[in-house]
mmCIF file of C-alpha atoms in Angstrom:
data_model
loop_
_atom_site.group_PDB
_atom_site.id
_atom_site.type_symbol
_atom_site.label_atom_id
_atom_site.label_comp_id
_atom_site.label_asym_id
_atom_site.label_seq_id
_atom_site.Cartn_x
_atom_site.Cartn_y
_atom_site.Cartn_z
ATOM 1 C CA MET V 23 154.495 87.865 -38.535
ATOM 2 C CA PRO V 24 157.417 85.856 -37.137
ATOM 3 C CA GLN V 25 159.106 85.360 -40.534
ATOM 4 C CA PHE V 26 158.877 89.099 -41.224
ATOM 5 C CA GLU V 27 160.434 89.902 -37.850
ATOM 6 C CA ASN V 28 163.187 87.311 -38.217
ATOM 7 C CA LEU V 29 164.168 88.538 -41.674
ATOM 8 C CA ILE V 30 164.210 92.198 -40.644
ATOM 9 C CA HIS V 31 166.164 91.816 -37.438
ATOM 10 C CA GLY V 32 168.338 88.944 -38.584
ATOM 11 C CA ARG V 33 169.617 90.424 -41.840
ATOM 12 C CA SER V 34 169.436 94.209 -41.473
ATOM 13 C CA SER V 35 170.103 97.141 -39.160
ATOM 14 C CA ILE V 36 166.422 98.131 -38.974
ATOM 15 C CA THR V 37 165.550 99.722 -35.623
ATOM 16 C CA ILE V 38 162.435 98.997 -33.565
ATOM 17 C CA ASP V 39 160.732 102.201 -34.762
ATOM 18 C CA GLN V 40 161.646 101.509 -38.381
ATOM 19 C CA ALA V 41 160.324 97.958 -38.101
ATOM 20 C CA HIS V 42 157.046 99.337 -36.745
ATOM 21 C CA LYS V 43 156.811 101.640 -39.774
ATOM 22 C CA LEU V 44 157.330 98.692 -42.114
ATOM 23 C CA ARG V 45 154.689 96.645 -40.296
ATOM 24 C CA GLU V 46 152.213 99.510 -40.736
ATOM 25 C CA LEU V 47 153.077 99.666 -44.432
ATOM 26 C CA VAL V 48 152.600 95.934 -44.948
ATOM 27 C CA ALA V 49 149.283 96.073 -43.079
ATOM 28 C CA ASP V 50 147.979 98.635 -45.601
ATOM 29 C CA TRP V 51 149.644 97.715 -48.862
ATOM 30 C CA GLN V 52 146.922 95.466 -50.295
ATOM 31 C CA LEU V 53 145.375 98.789 -51.323
ATOM 32 C CA LEU V 54 148.549 99.741 -53.214
ATOM 33 C CA SER V 55 148.761 96.351 -54.894
ATOM 34 C CA ASP V 56 145.138 96.357 -56.037
ATOM 35 C CA LEU V 57 145.191 99.949 -57.303
ATOM 36 C CA SER V 58 148.302 99.312 -59.381
ATOM 37 C CA PHE V 59 147.328 95.800 -60.567
ATOM 38 C CA ALA V 60 150.740 94.653 -59.414
ATOM 39 C CA ASP V 61 152.684 92.317 -57.182
ATOM 40 C CA LEU V 62 154.644 94.199 -54.527
ATOM 41 C CA ILE V 63 157.843 93.057 -52.843
ATOM 42 C CA LEU V 64 159.368 94.809 -49.835
ATOM 43 C CA TRP V 65 163.169 94.756 -49.777
ATOM 44 C CA VAL V 66 165.320 95.799 -46.834
ATOM 45 C CA PRO V 67 169.055 96.425 -47.216
ATOM 46 C CA ILE V 68 171.408 93.811 -45.812
ATOM 47 C CA ARG V 69 173.883 95.516 -43.496
ATOM 48 C CA LYS V 70 174.924 95.394 -39.862
ATOM 49 C CA ASP V 71 174.918 99.157 -39.346
ATOM 50 C CA MET V 72 173.078 102.085 -40.973
ATOM 51 C CA LYS V 73 176.436 103.726 -41.693
ATOM 52 C CA MET V 74 177.634 100.716 -43.670
ATOM 53 C CA TRP V 75 177.049 100.321 -47.398
ATOM 54 C CA PRO V 76 174.556 97.481 -48.015
ATOM 55 C CA THR V 77 175.886 94.230 -49.405
ATOM 56 C CA GLY V 78 172.501 93.448 -50.921
ATOM 57 C CA HIS V 79 168.782 93.244 -50.189
ATOM 58 C CA VAL V 80 166.428 90.658 -48.701
ATOM 59 C CA ALA V 81 162.731 90.286 -49.567
ATOM 60 C CA VAL V 82 160.799 90.457 -46.294
ATOM 61 C CA ALA V 83 157.219 90.700 -47.599
ATOM 62 C CA HIS V 84 155.216 90.077 -50.771
ATOM 63 C CA ILE V 85 151.611 90.850 -51.692
ATOM 64 C CA ARG V 86 149.620 89.753 -54.738
ATOM 65 C CA PRO V 87 146.833 91.869 -56.288
ATOM 66 C CA THR V 88 143.199 90.812 -56.200
ATOM 67 C CA THR V 89 142.549 92.952 -59.300
ATOM 68 C CA ALA V 90 144.945 91.119 -61.639
ATOM 69 C CA ALA V 91 146.787 87.834 -62.030
ATOM 70 C CA THR V 92 149.944 87.447 -59.983
ATOM 71 C CA VAL V 93 153.349 87.726 -61.597
ATOM 72 C CA PHE V 94 155.083 85.455 -59.090
ATOM 73 C CA THR V 95 153.650 81.981 -58.620
ATOM 74 C CA ASN V 96 156.382 81.009 -56.160
ATOM 75 C CA ASP V 97 157.069 82.471 -52.730
ATOM 76 C CA VAL V 98 159.778 85.147 -52.916
ATOM 77 C CA ILE V 99 159.942 85.994 -49.204
ATOM 78 C CA GLY V 100 163.440 85.347 -47.923
ATOM 79 C CA ASP V 101 165.073 85.755 -51.336
ATOM 80 C CA GLU V 102 168.357 87.652 -51.208
ATOM 81 C CA VAL V 103 170.135 89.571 -53.954
ATOM 82 C CA THR V 104 173.611 91.065 -53.906
ATOM 83 C CA TRP V 105 174.229 94.769 -54.446
ATOM 84 C CA GLY V 106 174.211 95.391 -58.194
ATOM 85 C CA ALA V 107 171.883 92.510 -59.024
ATOM 86 C CA LYS V 108 168.800 94.762 -58.920
ATOM 87 C CA ALA V 109 169.876 98.149 -60.222
ATOM 88 C CA ARG V 110 166.481 99.817 -59.702
ATOM 89 C CA VAL V 111 166.351 98.761 -56.048
ATOM 90 C CA ASP V 112 169.907 100.004 -55.541
ATOM 91 C CA GLU V 113 169.081 103.342 -57.183
ATOM 92 C CA ALA V 114 165.879 103.886 -55.195
ATOM 93 C CA LEU V 115 167.692 103.141 -51.931
ATOM 94 C CA SER V 116 170.642 105.391 -52.795
ATOM 95 C CA SER V 117 168.778 108.340 -54.330
ATOM 96 C CA GLY V 118 165.587 108.275 -52.285
ATOM 97 C CA GLU V 119 163.649 108.783 -55.526
ATOM 98 C CA ILE V 120 161.074 106.619 -57.285
ATOM 99 C CA VAL V 121 162.596 104.759 -60.216
ATOM 100 C CA ARG V 122 159.746 104.808 -62.711
ATOM 101 C CA ASP V 123 158.621 102.486 -65.494
ATOM 102 C CA SER V 124 161.397 100.418 -66.926
ATOM 103 C CA GLU V 125 161.278 98.791 -70.325
ATOM 104 C CA ALA V 126 159.185 95.654 -70.131
ATOM 105 C CA GLU V 127 161.269 92.535 -69.577
ATOM 106 C CA LEU V 128 160.386 88.918 -70.238
ATOM 107 C CA PHE V 129 159.694 87.036 -67.002
ATOM 108 C CA GLY V 130 158.619 83.485 -67.715
ATOM 109 C CA GLU V 131 155.903 83.940 -70.331
ATOM 110 C CA LEU V 132 154.993 87.507 -69.324
ATOM 111 C CA MET V 133 156.349 90.920 -70.256
ATOM 112 C CA ILE V 134 156.779 92.639 -66.898
ATOM 113 C CA LYS V 135 157.410 96.255 -65.960
ATOM 114 C CA GLU V 136 159.153 96.970 -62.679
ATOM 115 C CA GLU V 137 159.325 100.136 -60.606
ATOM 116 C CA ALA V 138 161.121 100.798 -57.334
ATOM 117 C CA VAL V 139 159.731 103.024 -54.571
ATOM 118 C CA PRO V 140 161.858 104.110 -51.595
ATOM 119 C CA VAL V 141 160.283 103.873 -48.143
ATOM 120 C CA HIS V 142 161.185 106.974 -46.126
ATOM 121 C CA PHE V 143 161.080 107.228 -42.352
ATOM 122 C CA ASP V 144 162.544 110.024 -40.230
ATOM 123 C CA GLY V 145 164.696 111.297 -43.075
ATOM 124 C CA ASN V 146 166.157 107.917 -44.027
ATOM 125 C CA VAL V 147 165.348 105.388 -46.734
ATOM 126 C CA ILE V 148 164.800 102.201 -44.757
ATOM 127 C CA ALA V 149 163.482 99.895 -47.485
ATOM 128 C CA VAL V 150 162.356 99.704 -51.104
ATOM 129 C CA ILE V 151 159.102 98.460 -52.624
ATOM 130 C CA THR V 152 159.299 96.952 -56.087
ATOM 131 C CA ARG V 153 156.138 96.929 -58.163
ATOM 132 C CA HIS V 154 155.768 94.248 -60.836
ATOM 133 C CA ARG V 155 152.928 94.370 -63.356
ATOM 134 C CA ASN V 156 152.016 92.691 -66.606
ATOM 135 C CA ALA V 157 152.675 95.242 -69.368
ATOM 136 C CA GLU V 158 150.191 93.541 -71.685
ATOM 137 C CA LEU V 159 147.257 94.305 -69.382
ATOM 138 C CA MET V 160 147.656 98.083 -69.553
ATOM 139 C CA ARG V 161 147.757 98.716 -73.308
ATOM 140 C CA SER V 162 144.147 99.949 -73.523
ATOM 141 C CA PRO V 163 143.167 100.811 -69.944
ATOM 142 C CA SER V 164 139.570 101.654 -69.080
ATOM 143 C CA ARG V 165 138.554 104.795 -67.184
ATOM 144 C CA LEU V 166 138.405 102.742 -63.993
ATOM 145 C CA GLU V 167 141.911 101.365 -64.552
ATOM 146 C CA LEU V 168 143.301 104.821 -65.324
ATOM 147 C CA ASN V 169 141.859 106.221 -62.102
ATOM 148 C CA TYR V 170 143.178 103.273 -60.108
ATOM 149 C CA ARG V 171 146.676 103.801 -61.513
ATOM 150 C CA GLU V 172 146.634 107.566 -60.951
ATOM 151 C CA ILE V 173 145.570 107.099 -57.327
ATOM 152 C CA ALA V 174 148.246 104.438 -56.897
ATOM 153 C CA HIS V 175 150.899 106.851 -58.189
ATOM 154 C CA CYS V 176 149.785 109.435 -55.621
ATOM 155 C CA LEU V 177 150.042 106.890 -52.812
ATOM 156 C CA TYR V 178 153.474 105.712 -53.955
ATOM 157 C CA ARG V 179 154.657 109.330 -53.881
ATOM 158 C CA MET V 180 153.387 109.526 -50.308
ATOM 159 C CA VAL V 181 155.337 106.362 -49.437
ATOM 160 C CA ALA V 182 158.459 107.957 -50.915
ATOM 161 C CA GLU V 183 157.793 111.112 -48.877
ATOM 162 C CA GLY V 184 157.182 109.140 -45.688
ATOM 163 C CA SER V 185 153.541 110.211 -45.333
ATOM 164 C CA PHE V 186 151.871 106.867 -46.139
ATOM 165 C CA PRO V 187 150.585 104.910 -44.393
ATOM 166 C CA TYR V 188 149.090 107.277 -41.859
ATOM 167 C CA LYS V 189 150.354 106.806 -38.337
ATOM 168 C CA ASP V 190 148.305 104.163 -36.494
ATOM 169 C CA ALA V 191 146.124 103.736 -39.592
ATOM 170 C CA GLY V 192 145.411 100.153 -38.572
ATOM 171 C CA SER V 193 143.366 101.394 -35.637
ATOM 172 C CA LEU V 194 141.499 103.917 -37.819
ATOM 173 C CA PHE V 195 140.395 101.513 -40.540
ATOM 174 C CA GLU V 196 139.183 98.116 -39.401
ATOM 175 C CA PRO V 197 138.849 96.072 -41.475
ATOM 176 C CA VAL V 198 141.365 97.373 -44.017
ATOM 177 C CA PRO V 199 139.636 99.135 -46.965
ATOM 178 C CA ARG V 200 139.313 97.023 -50.106
ATOM 179 C CA VAL V 201 139.332 98.541 -53.588
ATOM 180 C CA GLY V 202 136.772 96.025 -54.831
ATOM 181 C CA ASP V 203 134.183 97.202 -52.299
ATOM 182 C CA GLY V 204 133.965 100.539 -54.095
ATOM 183 C CA LEU V 205 136.263 103.494 -54.661
ATOM 184 C CA ILE V 206 135.478 107.212 -54.730
ATOM 185 C CA ARG V 207 137.979 109.840 -55.864
ATOM 186 C CA LEU V 208 137.648 113.432 -54.670
ATOM 187 C CA ASP V 209 139.154 116.678 -55.897
ATOM 188 C CA VAL V 210 140.604 119.274 -53.517
ATOM 189 C CA ASN V 211 137.112 120.666 -52.887
ATOM 190 C CA GLY V 212 135.628 117.333 -51.862
ATOM 191 C CA VAL V 213 133.781 116.916 -55.169
ATOM 192 C CA ILE V 214 133.525 113.370 -56.511
ATOM 193 C CA SER V 215 135.557 113.195 -59.721
ATOM 194 C CA PHE V 216 135.269 109.422 -60.108
ATOM 195 C CA ALA V 217 133.189 106.644 -58.571
ATOM 196 C CA SER V 218 133.701 102.976 -59.360
ATOM 197 C CA PRO V 219 130.672 100.834 -60.270
ATOM 198 C CA ASN V 220 130.608 99.206 -56.826
ATOM 199 C CA ALA V 221 130.739 102.616 -55.142
ATOM 200 C CA ARG V 222 127.799 103.774 -57.250
ATOM 201 C CA SER V 223 125.867 100.635 -56.346
ATOM 202 C CA ALA V 224 126.576 101.110 -52.643
ATOM 203 C CA PHE V 225 125.187 104.658 -52.649
ATOM 204 C CA SER V 226 122.249 103.560 -54.774
ATOM 205 C CA ARG V 227 121.345 100.941 -52.166
ATOM 206 C CA MET V 228 121.486 103.677 -49.535
ATOM 207 C CA GLY V 229 118.947 105.736 -51.466
ATOM 208 C CA TRP V 230 120.991 108.001 -53.765
ATOM 209 C CA LYS V 231 119.271 107.878 -57.159
ATOM 210 C CA ASN V 232 121.147 110.561 -59.131
ATOM 211 C CA GLU V 233 124.517 110.649 -60.846
ATOM 212 C CA ILE V 234 127.049 110.699 -58.018
ATOM 213 C CA GLU V 235 129.982 112.308 -59.816
ATOM 214 C CA ASN V 236 130.364 116.111 -59.716
ATOM 215 C CA HIS V 237 128.611 116.235 -56.338
ATOM 216 C CA LYS V 238 130.320 116.916 -53.023
ATOM 217 C CA LEU V 239 130.723 113.704 -51.065
ATOM 218 C CA GLY V 240 129.603 115.433 -47.870
ATOM 219 C CA GLU V 241 126.368 116.590 -49.493
ATOM 220 C CA VAL V 242 125.685 113.130 -50.905
ATOM 221 C CA ALA V 243 126.344 111.494 -47.541
ATOM 222 C CA GLU V 244 124.167 114.065 -45.769
ATOM 223 C CA ALA V 245 121.286 113.472 -48.180
ATOM 224 C CA VAL V 246 121.567 109.705 -47.781
ATOM 225 C CA ALA V 247 121.704 109.999 -43.997
ATOM 226 C CA LYS V 248 118.588 112.196 -43.889
ATOM 227 C CA ASN V 249 116.667 109.677 -45.971
ATOM 228 C CA SER V 250 117.768 106.778 -43.800
ATOM 229 C CA PRO V 251 115.360 105.473 -41.124
ATOM 230 C CA ASN V 252 118.349 104.738 -38.881
ATOM 231 C CA PRO V 253 119.704 107.232 -36.312
ATOM 232 C CA HIS V 254 122.541 109.390 -37.623
ATOM 233 C CA GLU V 255 124.819 112.211 -36.555
ATOM 234 C CA GLU V 256 124.734 115.712 -38.016
ATOM 235 C CA GLY V 257 127.715 117.639 -39.342
ATOM 236 C CA ILE V 258 129.030 115.264 -42.009
ATOM 237 C CA ARG V 259 129.104 117.813 -44.839
ATOM 238 C CA THR V 260 132.597 118.704 -46.126
#
């Protein structure tokens, strides 16, 4: 990602470790974009030293959702804004807190809601993600859409806490998980509280014929593995 590297190191005081954190985030954030039905832009503060007050922000990365139409038809990477031009980005960077749903604003022909999420690393806010979504699409959300959004909110909180993405997650998940392939939501006990249609279909193809929700994922996986003619490992129950 030469453009990403040039923008980070050419316009900001981001360190090598901080840049690595941002690369890990960008490698995983298609999941965030798809779950929240939103375009995401990653902004880093423009300053020569971490002790200096930023003069503005530069957009170093942008991702479009595969679950909804994009908000931005043009490339925004490389765009710069002065301090004060994007109040929510300024506030998220300064406070270290998520700046939640704003009032929808007209952008072109769309009414767009914007949120700002601080990216924490080693006790510092090193960047801000802005989330841009079409307000018209979420007036009567389905159960699937509600679950997607709730999971997205949890992940954004983890970003703000510095716990997402997981360290070296790129080596753990290859290829990167895709929401459209199927999504399962678990409660604290490992019980499936929600399964998307594609997730249900995937388990059905593997031999699970019952309702999948309200069962422990480990028990479902164990039952499927036992019924499979292929070799499998024991000890997958949670």
